[in-house]
mmCIF file of C-alpha atoms in Angstrom:
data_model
loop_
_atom_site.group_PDB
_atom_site.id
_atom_site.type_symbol
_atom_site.label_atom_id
_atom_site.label_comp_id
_atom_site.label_asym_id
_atom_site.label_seq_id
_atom_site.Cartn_x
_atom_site.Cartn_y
_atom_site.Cartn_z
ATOM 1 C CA UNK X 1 85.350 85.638 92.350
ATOM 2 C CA UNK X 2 85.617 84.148 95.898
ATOM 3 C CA UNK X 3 88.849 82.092 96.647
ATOM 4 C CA UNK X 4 89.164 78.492 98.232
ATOM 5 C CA UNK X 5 90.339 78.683 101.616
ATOM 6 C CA UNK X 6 91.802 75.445 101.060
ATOM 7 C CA UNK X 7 95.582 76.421 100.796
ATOM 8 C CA UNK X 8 98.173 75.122 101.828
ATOM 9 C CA UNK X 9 99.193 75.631 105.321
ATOM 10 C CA UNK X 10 102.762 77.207 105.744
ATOM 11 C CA UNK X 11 104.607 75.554 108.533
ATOM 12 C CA UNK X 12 104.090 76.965 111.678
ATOM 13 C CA UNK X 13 106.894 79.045 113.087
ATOM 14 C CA UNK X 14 108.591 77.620 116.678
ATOM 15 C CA UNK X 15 106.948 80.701 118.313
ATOM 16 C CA UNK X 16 104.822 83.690 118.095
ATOM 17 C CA UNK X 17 106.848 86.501 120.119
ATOM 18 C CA UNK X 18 106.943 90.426 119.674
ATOM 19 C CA UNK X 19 108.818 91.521 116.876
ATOM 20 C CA UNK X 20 110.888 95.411 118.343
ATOM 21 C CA UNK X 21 109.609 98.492 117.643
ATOM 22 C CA UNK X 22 106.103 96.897 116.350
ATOM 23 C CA UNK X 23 103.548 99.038 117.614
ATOM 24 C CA UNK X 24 100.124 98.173 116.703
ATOM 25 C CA UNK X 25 97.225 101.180 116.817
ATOM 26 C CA UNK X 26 93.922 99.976 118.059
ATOM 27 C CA UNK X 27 90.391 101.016 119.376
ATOM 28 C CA UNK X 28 87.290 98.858 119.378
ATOM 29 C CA UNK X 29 85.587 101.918 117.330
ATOM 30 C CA UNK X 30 86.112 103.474 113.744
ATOM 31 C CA UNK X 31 86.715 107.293 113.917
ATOM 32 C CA UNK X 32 88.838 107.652 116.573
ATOM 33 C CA UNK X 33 91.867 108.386 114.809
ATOM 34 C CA UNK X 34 94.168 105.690 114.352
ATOM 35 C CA UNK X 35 95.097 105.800 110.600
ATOM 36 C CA UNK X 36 95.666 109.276 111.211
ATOM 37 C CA UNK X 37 97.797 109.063 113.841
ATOM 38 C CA UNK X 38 99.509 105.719 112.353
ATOM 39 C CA UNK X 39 100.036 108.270 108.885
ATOM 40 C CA UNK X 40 101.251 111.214 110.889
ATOM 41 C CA UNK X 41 103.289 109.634 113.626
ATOM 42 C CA UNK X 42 104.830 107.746 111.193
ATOM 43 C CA UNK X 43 105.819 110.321 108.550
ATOM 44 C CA UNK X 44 107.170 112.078 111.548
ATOM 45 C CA UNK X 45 109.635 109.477 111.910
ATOM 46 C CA UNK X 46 110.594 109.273 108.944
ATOM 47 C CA UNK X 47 111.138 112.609 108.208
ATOM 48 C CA UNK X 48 113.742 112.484 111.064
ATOM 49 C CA UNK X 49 116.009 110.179 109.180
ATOM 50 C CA UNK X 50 114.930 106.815 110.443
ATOM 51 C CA UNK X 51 113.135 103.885 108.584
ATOM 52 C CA UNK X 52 109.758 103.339 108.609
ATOM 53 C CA UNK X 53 107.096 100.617 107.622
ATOM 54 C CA UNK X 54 103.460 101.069 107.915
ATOM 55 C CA UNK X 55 101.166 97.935 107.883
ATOM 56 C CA UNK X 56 97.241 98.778 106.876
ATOM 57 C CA UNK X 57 95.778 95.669 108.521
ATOM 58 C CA UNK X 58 92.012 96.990 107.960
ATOM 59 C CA UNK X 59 90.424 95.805 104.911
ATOM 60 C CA UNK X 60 89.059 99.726 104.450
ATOM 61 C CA UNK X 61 92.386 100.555 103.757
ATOM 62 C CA UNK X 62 92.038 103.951 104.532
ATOM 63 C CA UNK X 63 96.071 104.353 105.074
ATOM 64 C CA UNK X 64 95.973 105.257 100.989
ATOM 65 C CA UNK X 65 93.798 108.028 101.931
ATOM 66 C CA UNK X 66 96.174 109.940 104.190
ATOM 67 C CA UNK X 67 99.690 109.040 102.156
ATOM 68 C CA UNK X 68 97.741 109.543 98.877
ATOM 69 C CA UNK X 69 98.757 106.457 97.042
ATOM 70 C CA UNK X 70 96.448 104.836 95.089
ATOM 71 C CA UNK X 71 93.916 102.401 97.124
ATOM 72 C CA UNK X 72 94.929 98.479 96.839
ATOM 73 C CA UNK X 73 92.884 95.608 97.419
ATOM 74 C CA UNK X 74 95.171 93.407 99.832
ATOM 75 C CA UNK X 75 95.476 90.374 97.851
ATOM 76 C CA UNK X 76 99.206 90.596 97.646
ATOM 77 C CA UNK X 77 99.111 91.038 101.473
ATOM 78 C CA UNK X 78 96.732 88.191 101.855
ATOM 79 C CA UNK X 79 98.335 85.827 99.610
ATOM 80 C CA UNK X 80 101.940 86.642 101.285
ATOM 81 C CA UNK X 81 99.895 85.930 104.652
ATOM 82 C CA UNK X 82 98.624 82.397 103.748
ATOM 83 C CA UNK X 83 101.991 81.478 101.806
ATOM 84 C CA UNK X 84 104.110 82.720 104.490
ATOM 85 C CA UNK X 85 106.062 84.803 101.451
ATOM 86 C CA UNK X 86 107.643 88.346 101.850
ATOM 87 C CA UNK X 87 105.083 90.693 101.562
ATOM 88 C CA UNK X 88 104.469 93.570 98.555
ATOM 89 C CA UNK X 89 105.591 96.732 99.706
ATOM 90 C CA UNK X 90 105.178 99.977 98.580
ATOM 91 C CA UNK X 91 108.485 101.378 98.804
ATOM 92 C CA UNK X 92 109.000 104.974 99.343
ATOM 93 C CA UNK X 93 105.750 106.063 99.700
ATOM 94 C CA UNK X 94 107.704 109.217 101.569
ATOM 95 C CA UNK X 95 111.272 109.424 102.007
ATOM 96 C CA UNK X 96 112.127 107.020 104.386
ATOM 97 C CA UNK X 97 108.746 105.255 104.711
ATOM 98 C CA UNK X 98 107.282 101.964 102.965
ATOM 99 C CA UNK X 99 104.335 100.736 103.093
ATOM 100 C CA UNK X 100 102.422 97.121 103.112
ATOM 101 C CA UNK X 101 98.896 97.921 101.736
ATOM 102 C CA UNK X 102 95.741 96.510 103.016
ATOM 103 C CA UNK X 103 92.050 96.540 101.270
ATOM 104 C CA UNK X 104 88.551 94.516 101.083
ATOM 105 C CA UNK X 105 91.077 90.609 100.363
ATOM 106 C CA UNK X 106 91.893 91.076 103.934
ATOM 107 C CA UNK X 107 88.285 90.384 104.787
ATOM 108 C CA UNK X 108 88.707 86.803 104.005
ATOM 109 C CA UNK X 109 91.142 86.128 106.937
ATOM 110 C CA UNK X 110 88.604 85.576 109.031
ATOM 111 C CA UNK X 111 86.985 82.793 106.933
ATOM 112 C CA UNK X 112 90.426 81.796 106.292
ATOM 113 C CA UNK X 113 91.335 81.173 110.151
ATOM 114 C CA UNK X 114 88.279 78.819 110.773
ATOM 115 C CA UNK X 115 89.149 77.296 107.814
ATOM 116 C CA UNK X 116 92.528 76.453 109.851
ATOM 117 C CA UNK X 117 90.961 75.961 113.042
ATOM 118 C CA UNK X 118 90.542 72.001 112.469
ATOM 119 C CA UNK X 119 93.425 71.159 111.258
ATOM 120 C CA UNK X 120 96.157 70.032 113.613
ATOM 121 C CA UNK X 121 99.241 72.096 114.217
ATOM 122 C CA UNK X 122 98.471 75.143 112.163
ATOM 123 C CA UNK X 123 99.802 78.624 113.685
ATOM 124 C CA UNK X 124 97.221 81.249 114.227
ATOM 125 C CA UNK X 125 96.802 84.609 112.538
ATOM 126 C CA UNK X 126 99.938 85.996 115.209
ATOM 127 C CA UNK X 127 102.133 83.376 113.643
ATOM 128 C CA UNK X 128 101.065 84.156 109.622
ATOM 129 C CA UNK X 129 102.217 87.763 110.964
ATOM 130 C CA UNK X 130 105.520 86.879 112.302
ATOM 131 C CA UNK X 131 106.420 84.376 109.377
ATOM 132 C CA UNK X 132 105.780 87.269 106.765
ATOM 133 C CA UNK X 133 107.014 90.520 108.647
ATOM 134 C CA UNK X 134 109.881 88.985 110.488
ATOM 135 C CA UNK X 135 112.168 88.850 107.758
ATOM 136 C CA UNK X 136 112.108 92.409 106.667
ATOM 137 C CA UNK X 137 111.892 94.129 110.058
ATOM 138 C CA UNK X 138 115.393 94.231 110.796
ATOM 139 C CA UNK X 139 115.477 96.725 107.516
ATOM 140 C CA UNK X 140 113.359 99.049 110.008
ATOM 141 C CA UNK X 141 113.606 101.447 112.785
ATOM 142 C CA UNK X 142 109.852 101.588 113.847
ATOM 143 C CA UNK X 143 107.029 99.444 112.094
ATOM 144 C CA UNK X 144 103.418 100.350 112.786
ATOM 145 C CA UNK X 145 100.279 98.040 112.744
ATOM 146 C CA UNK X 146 96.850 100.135 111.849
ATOM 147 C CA UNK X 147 94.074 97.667 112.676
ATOM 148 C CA UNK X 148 90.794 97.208 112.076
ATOM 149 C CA UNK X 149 88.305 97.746 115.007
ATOM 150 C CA UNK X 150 86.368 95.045 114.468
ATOM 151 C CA UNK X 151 87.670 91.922 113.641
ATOM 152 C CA UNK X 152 89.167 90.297 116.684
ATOM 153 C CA UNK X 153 91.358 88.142 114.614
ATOM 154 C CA UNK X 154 93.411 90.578 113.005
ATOM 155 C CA UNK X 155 93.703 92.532 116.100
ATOM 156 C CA UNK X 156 94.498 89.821 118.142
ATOM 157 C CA UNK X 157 97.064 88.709 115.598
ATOM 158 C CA UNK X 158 98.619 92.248 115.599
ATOM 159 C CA UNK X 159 99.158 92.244 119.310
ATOM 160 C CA UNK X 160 100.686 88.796 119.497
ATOM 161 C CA UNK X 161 104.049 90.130 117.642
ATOM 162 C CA UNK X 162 103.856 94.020 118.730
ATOM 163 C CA UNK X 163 105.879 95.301 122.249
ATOM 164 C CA UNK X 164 103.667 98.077 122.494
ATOM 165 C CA UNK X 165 99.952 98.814 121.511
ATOM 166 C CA UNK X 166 98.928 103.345 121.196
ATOM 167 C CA UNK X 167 94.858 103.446 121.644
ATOM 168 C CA UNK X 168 93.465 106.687 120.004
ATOM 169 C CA UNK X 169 90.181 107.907 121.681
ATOM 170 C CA UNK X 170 87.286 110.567 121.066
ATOM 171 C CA UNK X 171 85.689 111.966 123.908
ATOM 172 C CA UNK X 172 82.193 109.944 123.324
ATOM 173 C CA UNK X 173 81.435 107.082 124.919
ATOM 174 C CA UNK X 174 80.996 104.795 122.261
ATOM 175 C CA UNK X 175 84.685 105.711 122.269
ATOM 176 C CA UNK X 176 85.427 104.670 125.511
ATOM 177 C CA UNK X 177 83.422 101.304 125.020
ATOM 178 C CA UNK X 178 85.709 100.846 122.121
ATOM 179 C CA UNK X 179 88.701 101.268 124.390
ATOM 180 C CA UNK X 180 87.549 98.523 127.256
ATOM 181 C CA UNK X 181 87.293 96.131 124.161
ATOM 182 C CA UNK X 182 90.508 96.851 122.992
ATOM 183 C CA UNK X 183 91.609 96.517 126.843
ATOM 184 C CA UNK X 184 89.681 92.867 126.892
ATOM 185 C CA UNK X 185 91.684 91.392 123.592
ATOM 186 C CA UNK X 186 94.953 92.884 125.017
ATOM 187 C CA UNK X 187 94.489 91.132 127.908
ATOM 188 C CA UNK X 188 94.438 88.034 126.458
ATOM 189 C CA UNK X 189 97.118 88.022 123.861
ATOM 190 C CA UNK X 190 99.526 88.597 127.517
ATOM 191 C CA UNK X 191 99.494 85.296 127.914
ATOM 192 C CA UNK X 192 101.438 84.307 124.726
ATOM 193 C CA UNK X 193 102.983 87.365 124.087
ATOM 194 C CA UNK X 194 103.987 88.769 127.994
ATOM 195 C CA UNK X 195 106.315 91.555 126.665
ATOM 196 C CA UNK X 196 103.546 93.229 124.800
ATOM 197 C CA UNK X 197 102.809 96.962 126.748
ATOM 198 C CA UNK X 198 100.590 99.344 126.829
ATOM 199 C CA UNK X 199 102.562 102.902 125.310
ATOM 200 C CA UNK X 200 99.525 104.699 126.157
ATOM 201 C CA UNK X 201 96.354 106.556 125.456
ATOM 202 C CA UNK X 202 95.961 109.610 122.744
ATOM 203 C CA UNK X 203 93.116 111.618 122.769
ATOM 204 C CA UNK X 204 91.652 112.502 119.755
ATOM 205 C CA UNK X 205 89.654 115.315 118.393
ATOM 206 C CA UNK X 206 89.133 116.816 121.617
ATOM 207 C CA UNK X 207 89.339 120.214 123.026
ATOM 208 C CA UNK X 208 92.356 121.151 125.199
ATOM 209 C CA UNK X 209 90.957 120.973 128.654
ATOM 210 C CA UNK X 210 89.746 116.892 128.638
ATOM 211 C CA UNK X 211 90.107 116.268 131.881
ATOM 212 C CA UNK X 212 87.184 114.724 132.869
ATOM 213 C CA UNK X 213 87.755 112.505 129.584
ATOM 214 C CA UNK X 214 91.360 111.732 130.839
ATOM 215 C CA UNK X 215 90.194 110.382 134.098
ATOM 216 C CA UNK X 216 87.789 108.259 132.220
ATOM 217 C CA UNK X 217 89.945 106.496 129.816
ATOM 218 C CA UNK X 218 92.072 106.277 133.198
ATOM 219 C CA UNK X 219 89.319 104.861 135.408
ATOM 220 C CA UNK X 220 88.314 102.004 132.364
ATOM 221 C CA UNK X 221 91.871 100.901 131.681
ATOM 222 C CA UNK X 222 92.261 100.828 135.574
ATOM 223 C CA UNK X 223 89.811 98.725 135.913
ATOM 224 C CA UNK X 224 90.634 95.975 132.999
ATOM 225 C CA UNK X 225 94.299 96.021 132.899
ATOM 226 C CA UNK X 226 94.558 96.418 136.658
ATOM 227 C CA UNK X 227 97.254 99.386 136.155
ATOM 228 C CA UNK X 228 97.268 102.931 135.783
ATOM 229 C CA UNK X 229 97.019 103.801 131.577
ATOM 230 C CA UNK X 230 99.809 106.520 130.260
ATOM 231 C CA UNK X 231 97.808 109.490 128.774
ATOM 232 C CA UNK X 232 99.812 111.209 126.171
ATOM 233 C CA UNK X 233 100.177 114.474 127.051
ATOM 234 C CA UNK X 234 99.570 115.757 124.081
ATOM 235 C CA UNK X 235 96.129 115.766 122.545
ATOM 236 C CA UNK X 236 95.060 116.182 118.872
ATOM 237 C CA UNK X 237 92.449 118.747 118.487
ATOM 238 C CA UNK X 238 89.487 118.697 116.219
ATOM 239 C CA UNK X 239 89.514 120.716 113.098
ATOM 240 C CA UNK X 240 87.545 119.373 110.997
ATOM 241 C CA UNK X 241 88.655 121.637 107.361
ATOM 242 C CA UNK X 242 92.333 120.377 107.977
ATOM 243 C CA UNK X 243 91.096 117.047 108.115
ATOM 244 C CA UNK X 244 89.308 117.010 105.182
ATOM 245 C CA UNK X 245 91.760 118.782 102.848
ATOM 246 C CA UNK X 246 94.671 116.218 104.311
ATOM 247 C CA UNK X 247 92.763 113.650 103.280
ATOM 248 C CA UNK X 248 91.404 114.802 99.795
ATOM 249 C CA UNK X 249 94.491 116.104 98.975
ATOM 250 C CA UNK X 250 96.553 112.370 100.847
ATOM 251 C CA UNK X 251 98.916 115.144 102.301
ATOM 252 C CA UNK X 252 99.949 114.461 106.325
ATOM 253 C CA UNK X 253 99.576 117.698 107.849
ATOM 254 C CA UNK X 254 103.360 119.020 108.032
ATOM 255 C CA UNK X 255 102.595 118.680 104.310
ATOM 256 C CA UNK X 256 99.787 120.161 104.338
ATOM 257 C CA UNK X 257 100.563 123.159 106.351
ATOM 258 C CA UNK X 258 103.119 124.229 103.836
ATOM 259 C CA UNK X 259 100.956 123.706 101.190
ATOM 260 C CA UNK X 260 98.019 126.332 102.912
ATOM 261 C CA UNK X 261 100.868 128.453 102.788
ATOM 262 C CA UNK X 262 101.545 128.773 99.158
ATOM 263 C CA UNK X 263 98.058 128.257 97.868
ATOM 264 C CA UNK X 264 97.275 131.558 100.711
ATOM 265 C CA UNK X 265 100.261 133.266 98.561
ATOM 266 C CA UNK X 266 98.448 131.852 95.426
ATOM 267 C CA UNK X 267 95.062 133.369 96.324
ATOM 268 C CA UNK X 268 96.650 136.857 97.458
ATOM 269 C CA UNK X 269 98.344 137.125 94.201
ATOM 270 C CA UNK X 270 94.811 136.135 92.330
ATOM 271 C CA UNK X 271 92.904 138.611 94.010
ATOM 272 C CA UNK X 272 95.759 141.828 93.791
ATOM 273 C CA UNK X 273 95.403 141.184 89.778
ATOM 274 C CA UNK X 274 91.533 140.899 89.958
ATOM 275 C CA UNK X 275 91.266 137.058 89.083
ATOM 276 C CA UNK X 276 89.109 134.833 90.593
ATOM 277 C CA UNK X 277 91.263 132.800 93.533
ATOM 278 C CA UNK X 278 90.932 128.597 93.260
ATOM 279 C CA UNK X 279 93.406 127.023 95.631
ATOM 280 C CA UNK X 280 90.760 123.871 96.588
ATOM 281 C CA UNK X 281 91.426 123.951 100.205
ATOM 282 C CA UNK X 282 89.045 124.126 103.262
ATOM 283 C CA UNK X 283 91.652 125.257 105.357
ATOM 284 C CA UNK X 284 93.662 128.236 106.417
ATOM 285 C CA UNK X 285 95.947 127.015 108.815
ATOM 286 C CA UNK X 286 96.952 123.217 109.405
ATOM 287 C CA UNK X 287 99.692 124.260 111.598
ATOM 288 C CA UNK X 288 98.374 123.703 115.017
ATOM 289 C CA UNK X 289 97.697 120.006 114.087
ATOM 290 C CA UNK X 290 101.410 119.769 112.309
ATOM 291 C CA UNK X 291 102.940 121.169 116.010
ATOM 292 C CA UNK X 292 100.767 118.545 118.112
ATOM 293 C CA UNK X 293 101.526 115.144 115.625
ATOM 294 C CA UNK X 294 105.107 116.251 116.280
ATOM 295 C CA UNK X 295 104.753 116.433 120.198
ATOM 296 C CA UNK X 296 102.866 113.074 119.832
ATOM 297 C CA UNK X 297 105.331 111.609 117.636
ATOM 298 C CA UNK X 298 107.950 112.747 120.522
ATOM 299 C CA UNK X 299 106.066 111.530 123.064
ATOM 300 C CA UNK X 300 105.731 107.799 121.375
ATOM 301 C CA UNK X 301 109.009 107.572 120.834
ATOM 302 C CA UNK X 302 110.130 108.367 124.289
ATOM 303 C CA UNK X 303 107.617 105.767 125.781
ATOM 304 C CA UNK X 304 108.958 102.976 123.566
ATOM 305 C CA UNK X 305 112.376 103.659 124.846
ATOM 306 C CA UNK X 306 111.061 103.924 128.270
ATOM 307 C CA UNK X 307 109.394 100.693 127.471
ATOM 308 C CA UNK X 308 112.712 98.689 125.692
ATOM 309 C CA UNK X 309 114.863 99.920 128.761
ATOM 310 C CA UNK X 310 112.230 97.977 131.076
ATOM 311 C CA UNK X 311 112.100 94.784 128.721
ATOM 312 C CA UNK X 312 116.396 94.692 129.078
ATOM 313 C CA UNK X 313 116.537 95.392 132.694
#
């Protein structure tokens, strides 16, 4: 059953201003990576001891896929949203790491924000944001945004309370397009939000000798932004039977490599006493993708700090 859009308006907060350490992951295109890299990067972090909070702003909510909890619909997201209320979270979805589910609700933002478009003195979607997540940041060391590609709003809204925005890329150039239109809505949430910073570019499923792709993402993000885009170093190779069994299985892949391991133990043990092995995975070896999250979750973390040093200075 649809629901009225006429609710009540929460007052609007003084400002709409980057919350620390909230990094949103974009791309103008699906499939490029960034729930992945949200899910990995983050469980990274948290394995090292520090607290993390993970925000599925798409309505696929495809952030239950990866972590394995059980999908959601959003509505206690969007109702916290348009009530200006503390939002549900999923505590401990890993040690260390909470989440705040999205799903198909969030699609009625949108409606919801020309709905609020007329009336006089209502906050945008970047100031719903900040009136729900402000309160419970200071409980975190890094909070990270995975947004939709589509819907400009949400995006938009992300930016206007993140310091730093991560843009995963594939090699194709429906890709890159997806990257200049993530460059274009960056551009102008500066305005209100002028710490906001680009931490840089990750490429995604690609071999290990992109160059030609580097200097592309380069050249575009030249181009728009007017500056030269950080490349992460590391990039996150395409194997597509890793993939598959992280996500059937909602392991992140230092989870998954050890359990390759002992299903590989499993099998041998099967086949020594003549039995039929069954250990369900496509895989025999997540561990390169397990090294190169880590490097990338490194790398991440050592560009935020290069970019909270600037913002002090």
């Amino acid at each position: 059953m649809a629901r009225s859009l006429e609710t009540p308006v929460p007052p609007k907060p003084q400002a709409t201003r980057a919350i620390d350490r909230v990094v949103s992951l974009a791309n103008g295109k699906g499939g490029v990576g960034k729930t992945t890299t949200a899910a990995n990067v983050g469980g990274y972090v948290a394995l090292a001891g520090s607290r993390v909070l993970l925000i599925d702003l798409d309505p696929q909510g495809d952030l239950a896929r990866d972590l394995g909890y059980e999908r959601q619909t959003g509505r206690e997201f969007f109702q916290a949203l348009i009530a200006g209320t503390p939002p549900m979270i999923l505590r401990d979805v890993r040690e260390n790491l909470d989440v705040i589910p999205g799903g198909q609700d969030l699609e009625d933002i949108q409606g919801l924000m020309v709905s609020r478009s007329s009336r006089s003195g209502a906050g945008d979607f970047g100031d719903m944001l900040y009136a729900v997540l402000a309160p419970v940041a200071d409980e975190y060391d890094l909070i990270l945004i995975d947004t939709p590609p589509g819907e400009r709003i949400l995006v938009e809204g992300a930016f206007a309370i993140s310091s730093a925005v991560v843009v995963p890329t594939r090699s194709d150039d429906a890709s890159i397009d997806g990257v200049e239109r993530i460059a274009r809505r960056f551009m102008a949430v500066r305005d209100r939000n002028p710490s906001l910073q680009l931490a840089g570019i990750v490429l995604f499923g690609v071999g290990p000798r992109s160059m030609r792709l580097e200097r592309s993402v380069r050249d575009t993000l030249e181009q728009m932004l007017g500056t030269v885009a950080p490349v992460f170093a590391t990039r996150i190779r395409n194997l597509e039977s890793a993939s598959a069994d992280a996500r059937r299985k909602g392991l992140l892949f230092h989870e998954l490599e050890g359990a390759v391991t002992e299903a590989q133990k499993t099998r041998l043990k099967a086949l020594r006493a003549g039995e039929k092995p069954t250990d369900g995975f496509f895989s025999r070896n997540a561990g390169g993708l397990a090294e190169e999250y880590e490097q990338l979750t490194g790398e991440i973390l050592a560009r935020l700090n290069e970019i909270e040093s600037g913002n002090e200075s």
